[in-house]
Coordinates of C-alpha atoms and ligand atoms in Angstrom, one line a residue:
X294 CA -51.9 100.4 -69.8
X295 CA -50.6 97.4 -67.9
X296 CA -47.6 97.9 -65.7
X297 CA -44.6 95.9 -66.7
X298 CA -44.7 92.9 -64.3
X299 CA -41.8 92.3 -61.9
X300 CA -40.4 88.9 -62.3
X301 CA -38.6 87.3 -59.3
X302 CA -37.5 83.9 -60.4
X303 CA -35.6 81.6 -58.0
X304 CA -31.8 82.2 -58.3
X305 CA -31.3 78.6 -59.3
X306 CA -33.5 79.1 -62.3
X307 CA -31.6 82.2 -63.3
X308 CA -28.4 80.2 -63.1
X309 CA -29.8 77.5 -65.4
X310 CA -31.0 80.2 -67.9
X311 CA -27.5 81.8 -67.8
X312 CA -25.8 78.5 -68.5
X313 CA -28.0 78.0 -71.6
X314 CA -27.5 81.5 -72.8
X315 CA -23.7 81.3 -72.4
X316 CA -23.8 78.2 -74.6
X317 CA -25.5 80.4 -77.3
X318 CA -29.0 79.2 -76.7
X319 CA -32.1 81.1 -75.6
X320 CA -33.8 80.5 -72.3
X321 CA -37.4 81.8 -71.8
X322 CA -39.5 81.4 -68.7
X323 CA -43.1 80.5 -69.8
X324 CA -46.4 79.2 -68.7
X325 CA -47.8 79.1 -65.1
X326 CA -44.8 80.9 -63.5
X327 CA -45.2 83.9 -65.8
X328 CA -49.0 83.9 -65.4
X329 CA -48.7 83.8 -61.6
X330 CA -46.0 86.5 -61.5
X331 CA -48.2 88.9 -63.5
X332 CA -51.0 88.1 -61.0
X333 CA -48.5 88.6 -58.2
X334 CA -49.2 85.2 -56.9
X335 CA -46.5 83.3 -55.1
X336 CA -45.0 80.5 -57.2
X337 CA -42.3 77.9 -56.7
X338 CA -42.1 76.0 -59.9
X339 CA -40.7 77.8 -62.9
X340 CA -40.4 76.2 -66.3
X341 CA -38.0 77.1 -69.1
X342 CA -38.4 76.9 -72.9
X343 CA -35.2 76.8 -75.0
X344 CA -34.0 76.3 -78.6
X345 CA -31.4 73.9 -77.2
X346 CA -32.2 70.3 -78.1
X347 CA -32.8 67.8 -75.3
X348 CA -29.4 66.2 -75.9
X349 CA -27.7 69.6 -75.6
X350 CA -29.5 70.4 -72.4
X351 CA -28.4 67.0 -71.0
X352 CA -24.8 67.8 -71.9
X353 CA -24.8 71.3 -70.5
X354 CA -25.9 70.3 -67.0
X355 CA -24.4 67.9 -64.5
X356 CA -27.6 66.7 -62.9
X357 CA -30.4 66.0 -65.3
X358 CA -33.4 63.7 -65.4
X359 CA -35.0 62.7 -68.7
X360 CA -38.6 63.6 -67.9
X361 CA -40.1 63.3 -71.3
X362 CA -37.5 63.2 -74.0
X363 CA -39.9 62.7 -76.8
X364 CA -41.7 65.8 -75.7
X365 CA -38.4 67.6 -75.4
X366 CA -38.5 67.9 -71.6
X367 CA -35.4 67.5 -69.5
X368 CA -35.5 68.0 -65.7
X369 CA -32.5 70.0 -64.5
X370 CA -31.6 69.9 -60.8
X371 CA -30.8 73.5 -59.7
X372 CA -28.3 74.6 -57.1
X373 CA -31.3 74.7 -54.7
X374 CA -31.8 70.9 -55.4
X375 CA -35.2 71.7 -56.9
X376 CA -36.0 70.3 -60.3
X377 CA -36.7 72.7 -63.2
X378 CA -38.2 71.6 -66.4
X379 CA -36.4 72.7 -69.5
X380 CA -38.4 72.0 -72.7
X381 CA -37.2 72.5 -76.2
X382 CA -39.3 74.9 -78.3
X383 CA -42.0 72.8 -79.9
X384 CA -44.2 73.0 -83.0
X385 CA -47.1 70.7 -82.5
X386 CA -48.0 69.0 -85.7
X387 CA -50.8 66.5 -86.3
X388 CA -52.8 65.4 -83.3
X389 CA -55.5 62.9 -82.7
X390 CA -57.2 64.7 -79.8
X391 CA -55.2 62.7 -77.4
X392 CA -51.5 62.9 -78.1
X393 CA -49.7 65.7 -79.8
X394 CA -47.1 64.6 -82.3
X395 CA -44.2 66.8 -81.6
X396 CA -41.7 68.6 -83.8
X397 CA -39.0 70.9 -82.4
X398 CA -38.9 74.6 -83.3
X399 CA -36.2 77.3 -83.3
X400 CA -38.3 80.4 -82.4
X401 CA -40.1 81.2 -79.1
X402 CA -43.0 82.5 -81.2
X403 CA -43.6 79.0 -82.7
X404 CA -43.6 77.6 -79.2
X405 CA -46.1 80.1 -77.9
X406 CA -48.4 79.5 -80.8
X407 CA -49.0 75.9 -79.8
X408 CA -49.9 76.8 -76.2
X409 CA -53.6 76.5 -75.2
X410 CA -54.7 79.8 -73.7
X411 CA -53.4 83.4 -74.2
X412 CA -52.7 83.7 -70.5
X413 CA -50.4 80.7 -70.8
X414 CA -48.6 82.0 -73.9
X415 CA -46.5 84.7 -72.4
X416 CA -42.7 84.3 -72.3
X417 CA -40.0 86.3 -70.5
X418 CA -36.3 86.0 -71.1
X419 CA -34.2 86.5 -68.0
X420 CA -31.0 87.3 -69.9
X421 CA -32.4 90.3 -71.8
X422 CA -35.6 91.0 -69.8
X423 CA -37.5 90.7 -73.1
X424 CA -41.2 89.9 -72.8
X425 CA -43.1 88.1 -75.6
X426 CA -46.9 88.2 -75.5
X427 CA -48.1 87.8 -79.1
X428 CA -51.7 86.9 -78.1
X429 CA -52.1 89.7 -75.5
X430 CA -52.4 87.3 -72.6
X431 CA -51.5 90.1 -70.2
X432 CA -54.5 92.1 -71.4
X433 CA -56.8 89.0 -70.9
X434 CA -55.3 88.3 -67.5
X435 CA -55.9 91.9 -66.4
X436 CA -59.5 91.8 -67.8
X437 CA -60.1 88.4 -66.4
X438 CA -60.7 86.6 -69.7
X439 CA -59.9 83.1 -70.7
X440 CA -59.3 82.9 -74.5
X441 CA -57.9 80.1 -76.6
X442 CA -54.8 80.8 -78.7
X443 CA -55.9 80.8 -82.3
X444 CA -59.1 79.2 -83.6
X445 CA -60.8 77.7 -80.5
X446 CA -62.6 74.7 -81.9
X447 CA -59.5 73.5 -83.8
X448 CA -57.4 74.0 -80.7
X449 CA -59.7 71.9 -78.6
X450 CA -59.9 69.2 -81.2
X451 CA -56.1 69.0 -81.2
X452 CA -56.2 68.0 -77.5
X453 CA -59.4 67.7 -75.6
X454 CA -57.6 67.9 -72.3
X455 CA -57.7 71.7 -73.0
X456 CA -61.4 71.6 -72.3
X457 CA -60.8 70.4 -68.8
X458 CA -57.8 72.8 -68.5
X459 CA -60.2 75.6 -69.5
X460 CA -62.5 74.8 -66.6
X461 CA -59.5 74.7 -64.3
X462 CA -58.1 78.0 -65.3
X463 CA -61.4 79.8 -65.5
X464 CA -62.3 78.5 -62.0
X465 CA -58.9 79.0 -60.3
X466 CA -58.4 82.5 -61.7
X467 CA -62.1 83.4 -61.8
X468 CA -62.0 84.2 -65.5
X469 CA -64.8 84.9 -67.9
X470 CA -64.7 82.6 -70.9
X471 CA -64.5 84.6 -74.1
X472 CA -67.6 83.8 -76.3
X473 CA -65.9 82.0 -79.2
X474 CA -63.9 79.9 -76.8
X475 CA -67.1 79.2 -74.8
X476 CA -69.0 78.0 -77.9
X477 CA -66.1 75.8 -78.9
X478 CA -66.0 74.4 -75.3
X479 CA -69.6 73.5 -75.4
X480 CA -69.2 71.6 -78.6
X481 CA -66.0 69.9 -77.5
X482 CA -67.3 68.5 -74.2
X483 CA -68.8 65.3 -75.8
X484 CA -65.3 64.3 -77.0
X485 CA -63.8 64.1 -73.5
X486 CA -64.2 60.3 -73.7
X487 CA -61.3 60.2 -76.0
X488 CA -58.9 61.2 -73.3
X489 CA -56.9 58.7 -71.3
X490 CA -57.9 58.0 -67.7
X491 CA -54.5 59.1 -66.5
X492 CA -54.7 62.6 -68.0
X493 CA -58.3 63.1 -66.7
X494 CA -57.3 61.9 -63.3
X495 CA -54.2 64.2 -63.1
X496 CA -56.3 67.1 -64.3
X497 CA -58.9 66.4 -61.5
X498 CA -56.1 66.3 -58.9
X499 CA -54.9 69.7 -60.2
X500 CA -58.4 71.1 -59.8
X501 CA -58.6 69.7 -56.4
X502 CA -55.2 71.1 -55.4
X503 CA -56.5 74.6 -56.0
X504 CA -57.4 76.9 -53.0
X505 CA -61.1 77.0 -54.1
X506 CA -61.9 74.0 -56.4
X507 CA -65.7 74.6 -56.4
X508 CA -65.7 77.1 -59.2
X509 CA -64.0 74.7 -61.6
X510 CA -66.2 71.8 -60.5
X511 CA -69.3 73.9 -61.1
X512 CA -68.1 74.5 -64.6
X513 CA -67.6 70.8 -65.1
X514 CA -71.3 70.4 -64.1
X515 CA -72.6 73.3 -66.0
X516 CA -71.0 72.2 -69.3
X517 CA -72.0 68.6 -68.9
X518 CA -68.4 67.5 -68.4
X519 CA -69.4 65.1 -65.6
X520 CA -71.1 62.8 -68.1
X521 CA -68.8 60.0 -69.1
X522 CA -65.9 60.1 -66.7
X523 CA -68.0 61.1 -63.7
X524 CA -71.3 59.6 -64.7
X525 CA -72.3 58.6 -61.2
X526 CA -72.0 62.2 -60.1
X527 CA -73.7 63.8 -63.1
X528 CA -77.3 63.2 -61.9
X529 CA -76.8 64.9 -58.5
X530 CA -74.9 67.9 -59.8
X531 CA -77.7 70.2 -59.3
X532 CA -79.3 69.3 -56.0
X533 CA -78.5 69.8 -52.4
X534 CA -75.9 67.0 -52.2
X535 CA -73.8 68.7 -54.8
X536 CA -73.8 72.1 -53.0
X537 CA -72.9 70.4 -49.8
X538 CA -70.1 68.5 -51.5
X539 CA -68.6 71.7 -53.1
X540 CA -68.7 73.5 -49.7
X541 CA -67.0 70.6 -48.0
X542 CA -64.4 70.3 -50.7
X543 CA -63.5 74.0 -50.5
X544 CA -63.2 73.5 -46.7
X545 CA -60.7 70.7 -47.0
X546 CA -57.1 71.7 -47.3
X547 CA -55.7 72.0 -50.8
X548 CA -52.8 69.6 -50.0
X549 CA -55.4 66.9 -49.3
X550 CA -56.4 66.5 -52.9
X551 CA -57.2 62.8 -52.5
X552 CA -59.5 63.4 -49.6
X553 CA -61.2 66.0 -51.8
X554 CA -61.6 63.3 -54.4
X555 CA -63.3 61.1 -51.8
X556 CA -65.6 63.9 -50.8
X557 CA -66.5 64.5 -54.4
X558 CA -67.2 60.8 -55.1
X559 CA -69.2 60.6 -51.9
X560 CA -71.8 62.9 -53.4
X561 CA -72.8 60.2 -55.9
X562 CA -75.0 59.0 -52.9
X563 CA -77.1 55.9 -52.5
X564 CA -77.4 53.5 -49.7
X565 CA -74.3 52.2 -47.8
X566 CA -73.5 49.5 -50.4
X567 CA -74.5 51.5 -53.4
X568 CA -72.4 54.5 -52.5
X569 CA -69.3 52.3 -52.1
X570 CA -69.9 50.7 -55.4
X571 CA -70.3 54.0 -57.1
X572 CA -67.1 55.4 -55.5
X573 CA -65.2 52.2 -56.5
X574 CA -66.5 52.5 -60.1
X575 CA -65.3 56.1 -60.3
X576 CA -61.9 55.4 -58.7
X577 CA -61.4 52.4 -61.1
X578 CA -62.4 54.3 -64.2
X579 CA -59.9 57.0 -63.4
X580 CA -57.2 54.4 -62.7
X581 CA -56.4 55.4 -59.2
X582 CA -54.0 52.9 -57.6
X583 CA -55.2 49.9 -55.8
X584 CA -54.1 51.4 -52.5
X585 CA -56.1 54.6 -53.3
X586 CA -59.2 52.5 -54.3
X587 CA -59.0 50.6 -51.0
X588 CA -58.6 53.8 -49.0
X589 CA -61.2 55.7 -50.9
X590 CA -63.9 53.0 -50.7
X591 CA -63.2 52.4 -47.0
X592 CA -63.7 56.1 -46.3
X593 CA -66.9 56.2 -48.2
X594 CA -68.2 53.1 -46.5
X595 CA -67.5 54.6 -43.0
X596 CA -68.3 58.2 -43.6
X597 CA -71.3 57.9 -41.4
X598 CA -72.4 57.5 -38.7
X599 CA -69.8 59.1 -36.5
X600 CA -69.5 58.5 -32.8
X601 CA -71.6 60.8 -30.8
X602 CA -69.9 63.3 -28.4
X603 CA -72.0 62.0 -25.5
X604 CA -71.0 58.3 -26.1
X605 CA -69.0 56.5 -23.5
X606 CA -65.3 55.7 -24.1
X607 CA -66.1 52.1 -24.9
X608 CA -68.3 53.3 -27.8
X609 CA -65.4 55.4 -29.0
X610 CA -63.0 52.4 -29.0
X611 CA -65.7 50.4 -30.7
X612 CA -65.9 53.0 -33.5
X613 CA -62.1 53.0 -33.8
X614 CA -62.2 49.2 -34.0
X615 CA -64.8 49.3 -36.8
X616 CA -63.3 52.1 -39.0
X617 CA -59.7 51.4 -38.3
X618 CA -57.4 53.8 -36.4
X619 CA -55.5 54.8 -39.6
X620 CA -58.7 56.1 -41.2
X621 CA -60.2 57.8 -38.2
X622 CA -58.4 61.2 -38.7
X623 CA -59.5 61.4 -42.4
X624 CA -63.1 60.6 -41.4
X625 CA -63.0 63.4 -38.9
X626 CA -61.5 65.7 -41.5
X627 CA -64.4 64.9 -43.8
X628 CA -66.9 65.7 -41.0
X629 CA -65.0 68.9 -40.1
X630 CA -65.2 70.0 -43.7
X631 CA -68.9 69.3 -43.8
X632 CA -69.5 71.3 -40.6
X633 CA -67.3 74.2 -41.8
X634 CA -68.7 74.1 -45.3
X635 CA -72.2 74.5 -43.9
X636 CA -71.2 77.1 -41.5
X637 CA -72.2 75.2 -38.4
X638 CA -70.0 76.4 -35.5
X639 CA -71.9 74.1 -33.1
X640 CA -71.2 71.1 -35.2
X641 CA -67.5 72.1 -35.4
X642 CA -67.2 72.5 -31.7
X643 CA -68.8 69.1 -31.1
X644 CA -66.4 67.5 -33.5
X645 CA -63.4 69.2 -31.8
X646 CA -64.6 67.7 -28.6
X647 CA -65.2 64.2 -29.9
X648 CA -62.0 64.1 -31.9
X649 CA -60.1 65.0 -28.6
X650 CA -61.6 61.9 -27.0
X651 CA -60.9 59.7 -30.0
X652 CA -57.3 61.1 -30.1
X653 CA -56.9 60.2 -26.4
X654 CA -57.7 56.6 -27.1
X655 CA -55.3 56.6 -30.0
X656 CA -52.5 58.1 -27.9
X657 CA -53.1 55.7 -25.1
X658 CA -52.9 52.9 -27.7
X659 CA -56.1 51.4 -26.4
X660 CA -56.4 48.0 -28.0
X661 CA -59.0 48.1 -30.8
X662 CA -57.7 45.4 -33.1
X663 CA -57.2 41.7 -32.6
X664 CA -53.5 42.2 -33.3
X665 CA -53.2 44.4 -30.2
X666 CA -54.5 41.7 -27.8
X667 CA -52.2 40.2 -25.2
X668 CA -53.0 36.7 -26.6
X669 CA -53.0 35.3 -30.1
X670 CA -54.3 32.3 -32.0
X671 CA -51.5 30.1 -30.9
X672 CA -52.4 30.7 -27.2
X673 CA -55.9 29.6 -27.9
X674 CA -54.9 26.5 -29.7
X675 CA -52.8 25.6 -26.7
X676 CA -56.0 25.9 -24.6
X677 CA -57.5 23.1 -26.8
X678 CA -59.5 25.2 -29.2
X679 CA -59.7 23.4 -32.5
X680 CA -57.9 25.1 -35.4
X681 CA -60.3 26.9 -37.7
X682 CA -62.8 29.8 -37.7
X683 CA -63.5 29.4 -34.0
X684 CA -60.0 30.8 -33.2
X685 CA -60.8 34.1 -35.0
X686 CA -64.3 34.3 -33.3
X687 CA -62.8 33.8 -29.9
X688 CA -60.2 36.5 -30.6
X689 CA -63.1 38.8 -31.6
X690 CA -65.0 38.0 -28.5
X691 CA -61.9 38.8 -26.3
X692 CA -61.4 42.0 -28.2
X693 CA -65.0 43.0 -27.5
X694 CA -64.2 42.5 -23.8
X695 CA -61.1 44.5 -24.0
X696 CA -62.8 47.4 -25.9
X697 CA -65.2 47.5 -23.1
X698 CA -62.5 47.4 -20.4
X699 CA -59.0 48.0 -21.7
X700 CA -57.4 47.0 -18.4
X701 CA -58.4 43.4 -19.2
X702 CA -55.8 43.2 -21.9
X703 CA -53.5 41.0 -19.9
X704 CA -52.4 37.6 -21.0
X705 CA -53.6 35.8 -17.7
X706 CA -56.9 37.6 -17.7
X707 CA -57.7 36.8 -21.3
X708 CA -56.6 33.2 -21.1
X709 CA -58.8 32.7 -18.1
X710 CA -61.7 34.3 -19.9
X711 CA -61.1 32.1 -23.0
X712 CA -60.9 29.0 -20.8
X713 CA -64.2 29.9 -19.1
X714 CA -65.9 30.4 -22.5
X715 CA -64.7 27.0 -23.6
X716 CA -65.7 25.3 -20.4
X717 CA -69.1 27.0 -19.9
X718 CA -70.3 26.0 -23.4
X719 CA -69.6 29.5 -24.7
X720 CA -68.2 27.8 -27.7
X721 CA -71.7 26.9 -28.8
X722 CA -72.7 30.5 -28.9
X723 CA -69.6 31.3 -30.8
X724 CA -70.4 28.6 -33.3
X725 CA -73.9 29.9 -33.5
X726 CA -72.3 33.1 -34.5
X727 CA -70.7 31.2 -37.4
X728 CA -74.0 30.3 -38.8
X729 CA -75.4 33.8 -38.9
Ligands
LIG211 P1 -49.9 74.9 -63.3 O1 -48.5 74.3 -63.3 O2 -50.2 76.0 -62.4 O3 -50.9 73.8 -63.4 P2 -49.3 75.6 -66.0 O4 -49.8 76.7 -66.8 O5 -47.8 75.6 -65.6 O6 -50.1 75.6 -64.7 P3 -48.8 73.0 -67.0 O7 -49.7 71.9 -67.3 O8 -47.7 72.9 -66.1 O9 -49.7 74.3 -66.6 O10 -48.2 73.4 -68.4 C1 -47.2 74.5 -68.6 C2 -47.5 75.2 -69.9 O11 -47.5 74.4 -71.0 C3 -48.9 75.9 -69.9 O12 -48.9 77.2 -69.3 C4 -49.2 75.9 -71.4 O13 -48.6 77.0 -71.9 C5 -48.6 74.7 -71.9 N1 -49.5 73.6 -72.0 C6 -49.6 72.6 -71.0 N2 -50.6 71.7 -71.4 C7 -51.0 72.1 -72.6 C8 -52.0 71.5 -73.5 N3 -52.6 70.4 -73.3 N4 -52.2 72.2 -74.7 C9 -51.5 73.4 -74.9 N5 -50.6 73.9 -74.1 C10 -50.3 73.3 -73.0
LIG212 MG1 -46.7 73.9 -64.5

């Protein structure tokens, strides 16, 4: 017998439920919050299901946000200023494996029937303390079983995202997949290409926000779900690089989901250029933003080699100049994760030491970019340098000097140095650099 779970919803959610109930509507807490309460896991976001129509919900509350009105979801701002999702009971009719065509329902049972897995189809009504668990999700949760609601293959065909959701839930909660659900999953994987990039990406980010994503990722690999969306990774998903990647991903903090994405895409491997191309292809296919694509490919390009702990401080500044100060911390995080993942305490200690030295340079604002120089292009033009690429090359040359000796970053010193280079024919060697 399973103990009756203790539900401790946030007071703001109880208040929203009470308001709905006092208007003659039902308010049921459903989904992840109920699942996590039964597992006694801490949980901040609670969702409500109601027979009130979206228009009614918007009239009942002062502060609402139309989150997805065609899906019946209204965001209600609680007294704690958090947003709670209030969704009208739904009856999913007709799907094309991508989008559900939605019809509203009047009974919680109908709404639970359209949910994907038994562990997600449990509802609790704060007003009456009633619990509805028509598919025995609590039994499955206690036994550690993931089971589709209803006939599994039909349920996956309605929405293939459920395939990826299955890997997520099975991994995150360490569940055994029930045999029929498992067989249906195996057959459904080939249809993942019908999903939109946005949904696949959001699902990946959810997997990578879990405490331990490796179990779900291993399921992706075992079921062949890396083919298609993650085709560059699929071939490595058995070897050493894959194991290393999973260990490193688990070692990165859950709130750094994007860095975990980068670590995952790094395992596609290849030479310096090839690995950047592969990461870019993956990021583009999944429609990450341009800023994320830039960040991701830059991190992949500079993941190695890292400065050595024994290197002089000029080497450290040179490294910062190459990788960019704003990327240095993430690169170290990736290396820390690799060291931690492989259990190498020595490597971790060396990284702590090296990062300390890099950090010192950052704190001291040691000049590592042309923009930080005490002179600029206009100064060089005033010295008689012709406008054009030579100006940039001269600035690079001065930066190299300053990286070597930061105290040279003074206007007078740099102008003198530039003048000397121009006069002593240093320009020729700069120009030579142009032809390289
Ligand atoms: P978490 O928020 O921890 O990721 P969750 O269970 O709350 O988990 P959501 O994606 O927020 O997941 O969805 C809330 C609920 O809506 C689920 O518990 C499930 O009952 C239902 N649900 C969500 N997506 C689907 C889907 N694609 N098919 C069927 N039911 C779904
Ligand atoms: Mg949720």
